[in-house]
Coordinates of C-alpha atoms in Angstrom, one line a residue:
X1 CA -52.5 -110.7 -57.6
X2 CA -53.7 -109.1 -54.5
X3 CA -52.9 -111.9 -52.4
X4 CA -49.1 -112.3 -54.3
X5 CA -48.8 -108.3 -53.3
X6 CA -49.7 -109.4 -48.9
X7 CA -47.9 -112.0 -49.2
X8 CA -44.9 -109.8 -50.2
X9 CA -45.9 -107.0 -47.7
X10 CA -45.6 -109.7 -45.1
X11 CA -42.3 -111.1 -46.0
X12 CA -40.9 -107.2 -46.3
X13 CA -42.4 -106.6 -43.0
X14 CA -40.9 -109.9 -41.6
X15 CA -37.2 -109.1 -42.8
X16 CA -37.1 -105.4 -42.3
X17 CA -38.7 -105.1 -38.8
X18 CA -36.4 -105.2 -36.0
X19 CA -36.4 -108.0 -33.5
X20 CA -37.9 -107.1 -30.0
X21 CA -35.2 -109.7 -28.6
X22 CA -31.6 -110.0 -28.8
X23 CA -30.8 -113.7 -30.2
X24 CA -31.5 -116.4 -28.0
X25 CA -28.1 -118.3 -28.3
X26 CA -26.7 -114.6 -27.0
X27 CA -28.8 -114.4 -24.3
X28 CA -28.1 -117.7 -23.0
X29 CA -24.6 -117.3 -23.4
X30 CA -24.9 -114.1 -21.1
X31 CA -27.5 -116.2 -18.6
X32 CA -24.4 -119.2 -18.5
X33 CA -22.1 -116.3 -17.7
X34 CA -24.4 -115.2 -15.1
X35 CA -24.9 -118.9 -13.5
X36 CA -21.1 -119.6 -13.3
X37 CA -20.3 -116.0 -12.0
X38 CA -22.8 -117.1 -9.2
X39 CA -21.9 -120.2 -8.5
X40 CA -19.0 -119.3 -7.9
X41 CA -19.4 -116.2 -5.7
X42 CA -23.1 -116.5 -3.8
X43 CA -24.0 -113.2 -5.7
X44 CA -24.6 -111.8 -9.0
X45 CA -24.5 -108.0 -8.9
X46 CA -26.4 -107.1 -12.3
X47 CA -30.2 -107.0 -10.9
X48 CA -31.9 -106.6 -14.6
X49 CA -30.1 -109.9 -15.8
X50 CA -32.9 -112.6 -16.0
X51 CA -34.6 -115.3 -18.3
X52 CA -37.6 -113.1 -18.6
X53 CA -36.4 -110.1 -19.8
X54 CA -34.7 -109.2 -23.8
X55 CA -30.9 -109.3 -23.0
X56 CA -30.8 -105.4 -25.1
X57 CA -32.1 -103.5 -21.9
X58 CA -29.9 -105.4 -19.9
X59 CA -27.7 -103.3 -17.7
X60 CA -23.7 -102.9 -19.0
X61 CA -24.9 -104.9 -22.8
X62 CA -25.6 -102.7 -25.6
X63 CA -27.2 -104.0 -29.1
X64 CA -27.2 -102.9 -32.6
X65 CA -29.8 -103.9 -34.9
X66 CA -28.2 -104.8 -38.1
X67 CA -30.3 -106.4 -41.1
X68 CA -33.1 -106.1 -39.3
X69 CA -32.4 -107.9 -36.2
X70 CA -30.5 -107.2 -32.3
X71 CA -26.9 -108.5 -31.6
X72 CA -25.3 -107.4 -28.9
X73 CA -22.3 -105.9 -29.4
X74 CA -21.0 -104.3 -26.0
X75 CA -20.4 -105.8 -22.8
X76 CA -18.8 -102.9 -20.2
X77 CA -18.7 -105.7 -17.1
X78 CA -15.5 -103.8 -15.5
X79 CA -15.5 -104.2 -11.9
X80 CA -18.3 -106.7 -11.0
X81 CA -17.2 -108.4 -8.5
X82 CA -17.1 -107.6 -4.8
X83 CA -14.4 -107.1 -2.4
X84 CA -11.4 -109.1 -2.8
X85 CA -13.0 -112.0 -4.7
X86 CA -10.7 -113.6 -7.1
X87 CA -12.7 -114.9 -10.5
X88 CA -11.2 -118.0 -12.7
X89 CA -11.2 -117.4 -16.3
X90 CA -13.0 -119.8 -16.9
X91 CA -16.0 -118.4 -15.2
X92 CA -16.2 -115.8 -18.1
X93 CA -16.0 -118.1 -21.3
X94 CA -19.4 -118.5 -22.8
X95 CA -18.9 -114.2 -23.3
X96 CA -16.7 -115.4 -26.1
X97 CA -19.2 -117.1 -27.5
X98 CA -21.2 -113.9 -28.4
X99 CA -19.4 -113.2 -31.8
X100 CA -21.3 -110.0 -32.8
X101 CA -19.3 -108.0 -30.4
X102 CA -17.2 -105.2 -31.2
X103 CA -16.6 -104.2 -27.4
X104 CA -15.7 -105.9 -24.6
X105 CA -14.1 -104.7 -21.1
X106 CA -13.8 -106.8 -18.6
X107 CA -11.6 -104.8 -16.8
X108 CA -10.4 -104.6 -12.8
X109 CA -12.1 -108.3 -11.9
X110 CA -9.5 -110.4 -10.5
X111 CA -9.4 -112.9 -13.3
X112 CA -7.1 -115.8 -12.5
X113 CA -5.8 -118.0 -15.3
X114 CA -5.7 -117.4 -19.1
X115 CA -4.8 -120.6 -20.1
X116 CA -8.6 -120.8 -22.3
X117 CA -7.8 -116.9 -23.4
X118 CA -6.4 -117.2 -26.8
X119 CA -8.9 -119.7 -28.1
X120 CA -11.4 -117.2 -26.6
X121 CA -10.5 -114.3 -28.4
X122 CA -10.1 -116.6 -31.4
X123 CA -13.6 -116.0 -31.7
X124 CA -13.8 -112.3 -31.8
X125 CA -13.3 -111.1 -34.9
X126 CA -14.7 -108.2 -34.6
X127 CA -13.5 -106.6 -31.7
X128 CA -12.5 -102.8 -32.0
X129 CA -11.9 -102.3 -28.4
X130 CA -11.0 -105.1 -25.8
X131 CA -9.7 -104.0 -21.9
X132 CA -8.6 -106.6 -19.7
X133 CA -7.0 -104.3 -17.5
X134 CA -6.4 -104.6 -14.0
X135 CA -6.7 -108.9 -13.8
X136 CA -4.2 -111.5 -13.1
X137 CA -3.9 -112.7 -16.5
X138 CA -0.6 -114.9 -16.7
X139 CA 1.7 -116.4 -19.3
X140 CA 2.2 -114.7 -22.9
X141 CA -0.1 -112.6 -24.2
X142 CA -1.7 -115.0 -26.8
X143 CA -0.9 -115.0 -30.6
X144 CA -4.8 -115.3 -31.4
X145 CA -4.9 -111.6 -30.7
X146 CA -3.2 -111.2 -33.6
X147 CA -6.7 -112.4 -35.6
X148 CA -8.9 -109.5 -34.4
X149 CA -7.8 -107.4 -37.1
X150 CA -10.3 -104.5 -36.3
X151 CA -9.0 -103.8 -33.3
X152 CA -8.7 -100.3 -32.4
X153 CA -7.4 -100.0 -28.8
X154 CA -5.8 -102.9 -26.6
X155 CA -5.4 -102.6 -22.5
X156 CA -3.6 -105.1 -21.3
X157 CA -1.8 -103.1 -18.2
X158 CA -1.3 -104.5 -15.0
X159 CA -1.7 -108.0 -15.6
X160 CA 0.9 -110.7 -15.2
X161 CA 2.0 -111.3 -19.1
X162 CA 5.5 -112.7 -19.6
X163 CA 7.4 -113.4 -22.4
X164 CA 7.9 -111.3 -25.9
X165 CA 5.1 -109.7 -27.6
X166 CA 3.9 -112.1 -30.1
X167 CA 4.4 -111.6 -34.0
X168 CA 0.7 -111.3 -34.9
X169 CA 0.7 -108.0 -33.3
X170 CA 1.9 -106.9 -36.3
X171 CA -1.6 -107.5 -37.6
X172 CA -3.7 -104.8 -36.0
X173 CA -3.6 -102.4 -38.8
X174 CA -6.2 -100.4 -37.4
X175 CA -5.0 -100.2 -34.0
X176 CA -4.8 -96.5 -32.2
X177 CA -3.6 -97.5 -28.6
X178 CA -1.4 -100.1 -27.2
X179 CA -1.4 -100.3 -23.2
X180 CA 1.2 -102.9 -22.2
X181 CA 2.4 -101.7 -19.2
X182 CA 2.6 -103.1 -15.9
X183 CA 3.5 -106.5 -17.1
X184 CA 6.4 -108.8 -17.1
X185 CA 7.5 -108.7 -20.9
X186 CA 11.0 -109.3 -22.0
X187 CA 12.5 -109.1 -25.3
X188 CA 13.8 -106.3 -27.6
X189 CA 10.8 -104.0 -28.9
X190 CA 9.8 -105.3 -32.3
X191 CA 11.1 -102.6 -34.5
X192 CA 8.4 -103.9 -37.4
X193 CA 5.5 -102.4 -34.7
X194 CA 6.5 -99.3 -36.0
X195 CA 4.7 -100.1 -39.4
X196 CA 1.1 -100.2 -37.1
X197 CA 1.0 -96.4 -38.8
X198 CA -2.2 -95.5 -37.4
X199 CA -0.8 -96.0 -33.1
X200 CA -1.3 -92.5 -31.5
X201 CA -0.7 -93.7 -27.4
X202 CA 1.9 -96.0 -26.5
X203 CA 2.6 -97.3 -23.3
X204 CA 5.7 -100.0 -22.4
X205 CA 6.1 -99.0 -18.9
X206 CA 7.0 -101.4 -16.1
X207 CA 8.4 -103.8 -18.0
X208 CA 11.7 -105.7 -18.9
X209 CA 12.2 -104.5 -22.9
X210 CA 15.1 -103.6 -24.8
X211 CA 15.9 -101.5 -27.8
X212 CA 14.6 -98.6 -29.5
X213 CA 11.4 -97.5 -29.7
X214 CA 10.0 -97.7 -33.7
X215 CA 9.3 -94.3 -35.3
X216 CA 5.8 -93.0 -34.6
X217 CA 3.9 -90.1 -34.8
X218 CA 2.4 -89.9 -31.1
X219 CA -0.1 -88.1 -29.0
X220 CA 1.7 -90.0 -26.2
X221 CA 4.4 -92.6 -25.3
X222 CA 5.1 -93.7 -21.9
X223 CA 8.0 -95.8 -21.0
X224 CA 9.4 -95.8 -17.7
X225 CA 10.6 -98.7 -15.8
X226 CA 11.5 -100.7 -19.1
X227 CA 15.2 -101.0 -18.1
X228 CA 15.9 -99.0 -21.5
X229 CA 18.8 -96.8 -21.1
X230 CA 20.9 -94.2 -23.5
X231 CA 19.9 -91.3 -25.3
X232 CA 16.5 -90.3 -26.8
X233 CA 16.3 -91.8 -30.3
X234 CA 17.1 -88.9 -32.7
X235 CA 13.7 -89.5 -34.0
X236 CA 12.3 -87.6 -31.3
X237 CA 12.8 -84.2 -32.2
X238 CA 10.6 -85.1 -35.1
X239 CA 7.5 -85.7 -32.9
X240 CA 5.9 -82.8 -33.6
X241 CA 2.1 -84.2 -32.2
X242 CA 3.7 -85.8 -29.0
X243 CA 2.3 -84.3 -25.9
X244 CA 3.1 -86.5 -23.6
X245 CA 6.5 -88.6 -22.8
X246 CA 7.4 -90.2 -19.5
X247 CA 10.9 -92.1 -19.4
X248 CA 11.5 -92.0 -15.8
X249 CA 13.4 -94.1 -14.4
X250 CA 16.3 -93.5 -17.3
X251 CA 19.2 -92.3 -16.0
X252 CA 21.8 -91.3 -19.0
X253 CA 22.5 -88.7 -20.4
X254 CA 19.3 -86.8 -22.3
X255 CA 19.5 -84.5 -25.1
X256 CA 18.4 -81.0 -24.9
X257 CA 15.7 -81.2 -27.8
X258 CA 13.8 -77.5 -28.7
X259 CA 10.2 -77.5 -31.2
X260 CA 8.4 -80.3 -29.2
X261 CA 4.5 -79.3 -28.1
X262 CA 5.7 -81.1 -25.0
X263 CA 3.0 -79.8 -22.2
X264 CA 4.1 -82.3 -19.4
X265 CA 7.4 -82.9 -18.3
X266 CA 8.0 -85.5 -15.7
X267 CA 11.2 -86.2 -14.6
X268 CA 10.5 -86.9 -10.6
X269 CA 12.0 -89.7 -8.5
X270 CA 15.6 -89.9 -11.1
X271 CA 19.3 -89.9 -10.1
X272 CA 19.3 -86.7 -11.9
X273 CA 22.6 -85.0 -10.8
X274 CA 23.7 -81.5 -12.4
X275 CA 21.9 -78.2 -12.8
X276 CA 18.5 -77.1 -14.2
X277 CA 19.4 -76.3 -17.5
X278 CA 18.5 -72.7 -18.7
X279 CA 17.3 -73.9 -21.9
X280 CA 13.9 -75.3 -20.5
X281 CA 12.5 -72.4 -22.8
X282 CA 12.8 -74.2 -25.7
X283 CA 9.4 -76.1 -24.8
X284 CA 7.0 -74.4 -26.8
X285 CA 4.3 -76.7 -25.2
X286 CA 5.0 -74.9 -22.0
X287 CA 5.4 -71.1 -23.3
X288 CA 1.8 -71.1 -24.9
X289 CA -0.6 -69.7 -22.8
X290 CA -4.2 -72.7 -22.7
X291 CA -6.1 -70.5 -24.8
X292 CA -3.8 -71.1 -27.6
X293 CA -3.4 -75.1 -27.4
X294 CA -4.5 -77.4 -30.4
X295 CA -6.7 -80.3 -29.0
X296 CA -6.0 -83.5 -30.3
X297 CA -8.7 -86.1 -28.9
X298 CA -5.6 -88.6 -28.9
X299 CA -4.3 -86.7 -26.7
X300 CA -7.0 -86.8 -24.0
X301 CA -7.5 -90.7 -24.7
X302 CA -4.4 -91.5 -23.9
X303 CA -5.0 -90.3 -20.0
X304 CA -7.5 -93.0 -19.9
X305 CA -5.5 -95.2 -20.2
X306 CA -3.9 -94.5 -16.8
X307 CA -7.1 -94.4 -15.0
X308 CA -7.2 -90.7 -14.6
X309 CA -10.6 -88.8 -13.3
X310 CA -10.3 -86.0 -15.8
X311 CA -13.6 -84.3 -15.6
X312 CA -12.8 -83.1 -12.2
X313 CA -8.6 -82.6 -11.6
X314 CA -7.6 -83.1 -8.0
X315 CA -4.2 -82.9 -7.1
X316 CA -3.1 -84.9 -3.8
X317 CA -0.5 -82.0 -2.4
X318 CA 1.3 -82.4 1.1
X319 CA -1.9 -85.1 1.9
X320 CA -4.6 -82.7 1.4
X321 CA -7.0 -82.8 -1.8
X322 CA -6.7 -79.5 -3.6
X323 CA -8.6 -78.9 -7.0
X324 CA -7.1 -77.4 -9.7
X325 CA -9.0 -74.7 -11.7
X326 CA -9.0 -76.2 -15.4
X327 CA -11.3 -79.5 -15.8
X328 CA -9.8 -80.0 -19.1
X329 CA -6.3 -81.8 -19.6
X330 CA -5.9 -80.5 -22.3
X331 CA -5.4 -77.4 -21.0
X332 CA -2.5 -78.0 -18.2
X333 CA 1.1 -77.9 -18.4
X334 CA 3.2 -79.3 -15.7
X335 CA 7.0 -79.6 -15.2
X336 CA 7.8 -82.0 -12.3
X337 CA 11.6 -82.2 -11.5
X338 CA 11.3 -83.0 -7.4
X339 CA 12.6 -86.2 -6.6
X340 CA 16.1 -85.9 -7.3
X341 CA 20.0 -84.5 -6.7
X342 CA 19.7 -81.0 -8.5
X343 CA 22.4 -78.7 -7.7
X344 CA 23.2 -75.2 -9.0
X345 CA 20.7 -72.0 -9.1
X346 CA 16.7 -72.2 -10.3
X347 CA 17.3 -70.7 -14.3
X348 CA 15.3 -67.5 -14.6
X349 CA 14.8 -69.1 -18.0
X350 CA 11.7 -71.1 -16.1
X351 CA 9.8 -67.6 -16.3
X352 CA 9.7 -67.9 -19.8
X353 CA 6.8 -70.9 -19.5
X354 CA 3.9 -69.0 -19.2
X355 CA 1.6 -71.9 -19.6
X356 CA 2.6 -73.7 -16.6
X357 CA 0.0 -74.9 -14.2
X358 CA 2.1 -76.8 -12.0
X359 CA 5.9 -76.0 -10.9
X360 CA 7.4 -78.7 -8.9
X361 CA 11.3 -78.7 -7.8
X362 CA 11.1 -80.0 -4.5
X363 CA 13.7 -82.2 -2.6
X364 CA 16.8 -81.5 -4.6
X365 CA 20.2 -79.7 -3.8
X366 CA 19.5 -76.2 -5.6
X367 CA 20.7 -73.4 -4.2
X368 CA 20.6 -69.6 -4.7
X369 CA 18.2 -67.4 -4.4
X370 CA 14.6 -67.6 -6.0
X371 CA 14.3 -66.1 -9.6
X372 CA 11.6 -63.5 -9.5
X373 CA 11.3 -64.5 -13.2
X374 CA 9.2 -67.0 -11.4
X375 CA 6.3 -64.2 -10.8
X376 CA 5.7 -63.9 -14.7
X377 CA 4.0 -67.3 -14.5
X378 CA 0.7 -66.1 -14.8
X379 CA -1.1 -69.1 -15.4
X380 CA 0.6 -71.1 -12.6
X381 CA -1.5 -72.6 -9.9
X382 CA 0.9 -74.8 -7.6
X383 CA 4.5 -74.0 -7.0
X384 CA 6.7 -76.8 -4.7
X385 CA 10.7 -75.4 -3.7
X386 CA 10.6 -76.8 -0.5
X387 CA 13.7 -78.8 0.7
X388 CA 16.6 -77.3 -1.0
X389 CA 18.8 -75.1 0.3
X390 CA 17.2 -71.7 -1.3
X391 CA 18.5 -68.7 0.4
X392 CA 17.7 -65.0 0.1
X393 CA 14.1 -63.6 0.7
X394 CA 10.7 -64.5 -1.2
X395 CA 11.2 -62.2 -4.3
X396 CA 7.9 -60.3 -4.0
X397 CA 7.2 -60.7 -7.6
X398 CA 5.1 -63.8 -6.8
X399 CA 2.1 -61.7 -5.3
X400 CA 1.5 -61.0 -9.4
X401 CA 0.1 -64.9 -9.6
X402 CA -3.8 -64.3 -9.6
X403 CA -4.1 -67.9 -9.7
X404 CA -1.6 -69.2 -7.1
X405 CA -3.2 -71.4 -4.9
X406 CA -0.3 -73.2 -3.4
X407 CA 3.1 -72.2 -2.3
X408 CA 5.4 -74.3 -0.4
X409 CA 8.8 -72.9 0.3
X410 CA 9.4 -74.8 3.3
X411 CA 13.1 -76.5 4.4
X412 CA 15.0 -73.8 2.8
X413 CA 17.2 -70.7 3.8
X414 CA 14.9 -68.4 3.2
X415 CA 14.5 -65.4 5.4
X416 CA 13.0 -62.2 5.3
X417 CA 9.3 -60.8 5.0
X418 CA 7.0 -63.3 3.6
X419 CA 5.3 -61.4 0.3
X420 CA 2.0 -59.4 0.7
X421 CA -1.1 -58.5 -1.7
X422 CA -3.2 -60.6 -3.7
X423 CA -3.0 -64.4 -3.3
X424 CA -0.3 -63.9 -1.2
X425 CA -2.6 -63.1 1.6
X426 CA -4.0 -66.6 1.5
X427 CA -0.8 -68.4 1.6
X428 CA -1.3 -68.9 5.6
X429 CA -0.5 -72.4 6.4
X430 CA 3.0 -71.9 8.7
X431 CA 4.1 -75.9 7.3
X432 CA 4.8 -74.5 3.8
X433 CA 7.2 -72.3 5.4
X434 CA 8.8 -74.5 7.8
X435 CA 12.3 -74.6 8.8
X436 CA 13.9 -71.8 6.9
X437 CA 16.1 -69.4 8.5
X438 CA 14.1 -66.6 9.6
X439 CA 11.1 -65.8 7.8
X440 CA 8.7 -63.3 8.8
X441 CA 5.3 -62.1 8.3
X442 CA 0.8 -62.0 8.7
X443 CA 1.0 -65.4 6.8
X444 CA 2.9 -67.6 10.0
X445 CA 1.4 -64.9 12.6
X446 CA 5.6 -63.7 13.1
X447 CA 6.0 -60.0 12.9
X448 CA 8.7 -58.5 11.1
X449 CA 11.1 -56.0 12.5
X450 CA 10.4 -52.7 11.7
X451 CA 11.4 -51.3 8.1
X452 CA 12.6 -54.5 7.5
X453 CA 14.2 -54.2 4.3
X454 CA 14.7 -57.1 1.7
X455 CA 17.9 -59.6 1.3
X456 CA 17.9 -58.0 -2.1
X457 CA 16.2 -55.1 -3.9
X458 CA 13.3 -56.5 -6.1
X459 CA 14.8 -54.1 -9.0
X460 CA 18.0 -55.5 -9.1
X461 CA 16.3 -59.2 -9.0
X462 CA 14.0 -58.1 -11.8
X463 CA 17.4 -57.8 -14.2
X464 CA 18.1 -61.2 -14.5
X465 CA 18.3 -62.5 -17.7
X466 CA 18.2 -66.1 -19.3
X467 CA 21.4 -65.5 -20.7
X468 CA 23.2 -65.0 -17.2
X469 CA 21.8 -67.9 -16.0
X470 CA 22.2 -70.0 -19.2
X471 CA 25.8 -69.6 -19.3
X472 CA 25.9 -71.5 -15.8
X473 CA 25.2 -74.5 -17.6
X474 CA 27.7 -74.4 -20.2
X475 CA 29.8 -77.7 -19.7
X476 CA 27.4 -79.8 -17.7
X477 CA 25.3 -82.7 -19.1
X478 CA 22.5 -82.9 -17.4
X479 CA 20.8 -85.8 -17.5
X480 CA 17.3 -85.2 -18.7
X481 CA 14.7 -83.0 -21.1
X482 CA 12.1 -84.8 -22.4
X483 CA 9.7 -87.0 -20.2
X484 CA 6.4 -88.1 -19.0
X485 CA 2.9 -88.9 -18.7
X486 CA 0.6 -90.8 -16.1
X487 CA -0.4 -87.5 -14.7
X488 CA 2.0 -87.3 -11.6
X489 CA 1.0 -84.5 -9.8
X490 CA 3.0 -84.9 -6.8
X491 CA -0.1 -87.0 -5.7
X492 CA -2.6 -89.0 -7.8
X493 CA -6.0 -88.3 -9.5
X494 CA -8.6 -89.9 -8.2
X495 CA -10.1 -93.1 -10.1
X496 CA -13.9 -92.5 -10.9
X497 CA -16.4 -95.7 -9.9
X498 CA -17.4 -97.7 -11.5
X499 CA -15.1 -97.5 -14.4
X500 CA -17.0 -98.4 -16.7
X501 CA -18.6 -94.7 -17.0
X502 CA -14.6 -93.9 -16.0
X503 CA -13.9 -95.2 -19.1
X504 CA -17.6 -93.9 -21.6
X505 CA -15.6 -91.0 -23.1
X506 CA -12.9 -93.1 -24.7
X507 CA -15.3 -96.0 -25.5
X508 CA -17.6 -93.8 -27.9
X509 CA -14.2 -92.6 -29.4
X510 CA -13.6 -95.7 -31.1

């Protein structure tokens, strides 16, 4: 009996007790991969890779140990290779051997080809999270896609895919985020994508589709550049959890649309023609001060997925890196209407959106004087009204923006005594008040006649109203309200490397 009982113990011991090694079959799949990848470059850049060692404390593979044993289940190999080294496809087939995995990026490597793709991911069942990102992958995006019905978030963006998005899409009843953009797609939008119910982050951009966008409930939808034209669906209004929507490039008619928790507006680089309508105020997303936003983890995710750095914001304004106070994007509103053919006066209406971090109405045709509304902004951080043709004096009002960091005012009309006190006193760089029409003051070193008075009284400024200005607007459709994404802040954020830590956050979201 006491032999029957060791016997047991042993046999327990044997199929509870973790393996010290990954599978041998995964490891020489990864040490073919390795071969092939040097072969064909001279180098392999992953030093801890060798026959020697257990493939689990390899560097970029992660294991589980399920039923008692190691399988690897994540491969982060995003930007491997060196310089401008272009990779076949082919190089990276025996990784789709490894059929335990549950998450694979492979992103930003140059890989040619694609042909072998679909019967590679034919074998990955499993898959929750797949990014092939920033490759040359060409042809249609394969149907076999469509079997990795786990899948929770799919990066395909700048790649070369052509053709319609295949059926078996349709299959991904689990899936979270869809990143197509950057592509060559053409067809109408399948309206049955709408029933993936559980998509939070869309992205289309850059591509040739028609049609209307299905009905979602989204943290974020970005669509600019698809040749789609028209009004916004009137399912809009209804997207009560969107926080992000980018259509740029859209040049019809937009309807004015109030209750969105819209927080970035981005409706740079148009054809926009028409005035700035007054009710802007309507975006509640904007008039909530950061302390009182909701956080949605969606919502942050879906910044990942156009490569932002968002642990440390830096805005690229006038060539020069300036950081932003918040390192949370969660907690910045931005309204970006530069870019375009803007006539009319600035609405004092804009006042209204106290949450506003960044103001930017740059190179347009607006006219008038500056609102001094515009000093209730108390959160703002960055304000661009250069290159119009603003006249009147700097309404003092703006020396109330504790956080002002940048002003830029220049190519104007402007005259009169640049604003003093507070922040004001820092605004000192003579380019951001360039070419105006007789501007004065400590900031550009140009003295001021004595008792200079103002263009206008700051009392008589203070009594604007929305309603004066919103009655401008009466009878004019202007061409625009809802609109953004990809975090254009006049310049880009900058890309962390390597991206495979770039991308850790959304990775252990899945």
């Amino acid at each position: 009996m006491a032999k029957v009982m060791s016997l047991l113990q042993l046999v327990l011991v044997i199929l509870f007790t973790p393996s010290l090694c990954c599978p041998e079959d995964q490891k020489q799949a990864l040490l073919h991969f390795k071969a092939s990848f040097l072969n064909a470059t001279g180098y392999f850049p992953l030093e801890l890779w060798n026959s020697s060692s257990d493939c689990c404390q390899w560097e970029r593979v992660n294991c589980t140990s399920p039923f008692g044993s190691k399988t690897v289940n994540s491969l982060y190999l995003s930007s491997i290779v060196d310089g401008n080294t272009v990779l076949s496809f082919t190089i990276f087939t025996p990784l789709f051997r490894i059929r335990s995995l549950t998450e694979l990026d492979l992103s930003e490597n140059r890989i040619q080809g694609g042909e072998l793709l679909g019967d590679s991911l034919a074998n990955l069942s499993k898959l929750a999270y797949l990014d092939l990102e920033f490759n040359s992958f060409h042809g249609n995006i394969p149907k076999e896609i469509g079997n990795m019905t786990k899948l929770q978030k799919l990066y395909l963006t700048e790649n070369s895919f052509s053709g319609e998005i295949p059926a078996s899409i349709l299959n991904l009843k689990e899936l979270e985020q869809l990143d197509l953009s950057f592509n060559s797609l053409s067809m109408e939008i399948p309206i049955d994508i709408g029933n993936l119910s559980k998509i939070t982050a869309l992205d289309f951009s850059y591509n040739k589709l028609t049609g209307i966008v299905p009905k979602f409930m989204l943290f974020g939808l970005s669509m600019k550049s698809c040749g789609l034209a028209g009004e916004i669906p009137d399912w809009i209004p209804k997207q009560k959890t969107l926080k992000s929507l980018d259509l740029r490039k859209v040049p019809e008619t937009i309807a004015s649309i109030s209750g969105l928790s819209l927080r970035i507006l981005d409706l740079s680089s148009n054809h926009l023609v028409g005035e700035i309508p007054a009710n802007f105020r309507n975006l509640a997303g904007m008039i909530e001060t950061p302390d009182g936003f909701s956080y949605d983890p969606g919502f942050e995710d879906f910044y990942f997925t156009f490569e932002t750095k968002i642990n440390d914001l830096i805005v690229n304004w006038k060539r020069s890196k300036q950081g932003l106070s918040f390192n949370n994007l969660k907690n910045y509103s931005l309204l970006d209407l530069s870019m375009n053919q803007l006539s009319g006066e600035i609405p004092a209406s804009l006042g209204s959106l106290k949450a506003l971090k960044l103001l930017n109405i740059s190179h347009n045709n607006l006219s008038g004087r500056v609102p001094a509304s515009l000093g209730d902004l108390e959160n703002l951080e960055s304000l661009d009204l250069s290159h119009n043709n603003l006249s009147g004096s700097i309404p003092q009002s703006l020396a109330k923006l504790q956080q002002l960091t940048i002003l830029d005012v220049s190519n104007n009309k402007l005259k009169g005594k640049i604003p003093v006190g507070s922040q004001m006193d820092t605004m000192d760089d003579p380019n951001f008040y360039a070419n105006n029409s007789g501007l004065c003051g400590m900031q550009i070193r140009v003295p001021c006649p004595e008792n200079l008075s103002p263009t206008y009284p700051p009392e008589v400024e203070s009594k604007e109203t929305w309603f004066s200005w919103e009655g401008v607007g009466i009878g004019y459709a202007v061409g625009f309200f809802v609109a953004v994404g990809n975090l254009y802040l006049i310049g880009y954020f900058v890309p962390t490397k390597p991206p495979n830590h770039r991308r850790q956050q959304r990775r252990q979201r899945i």
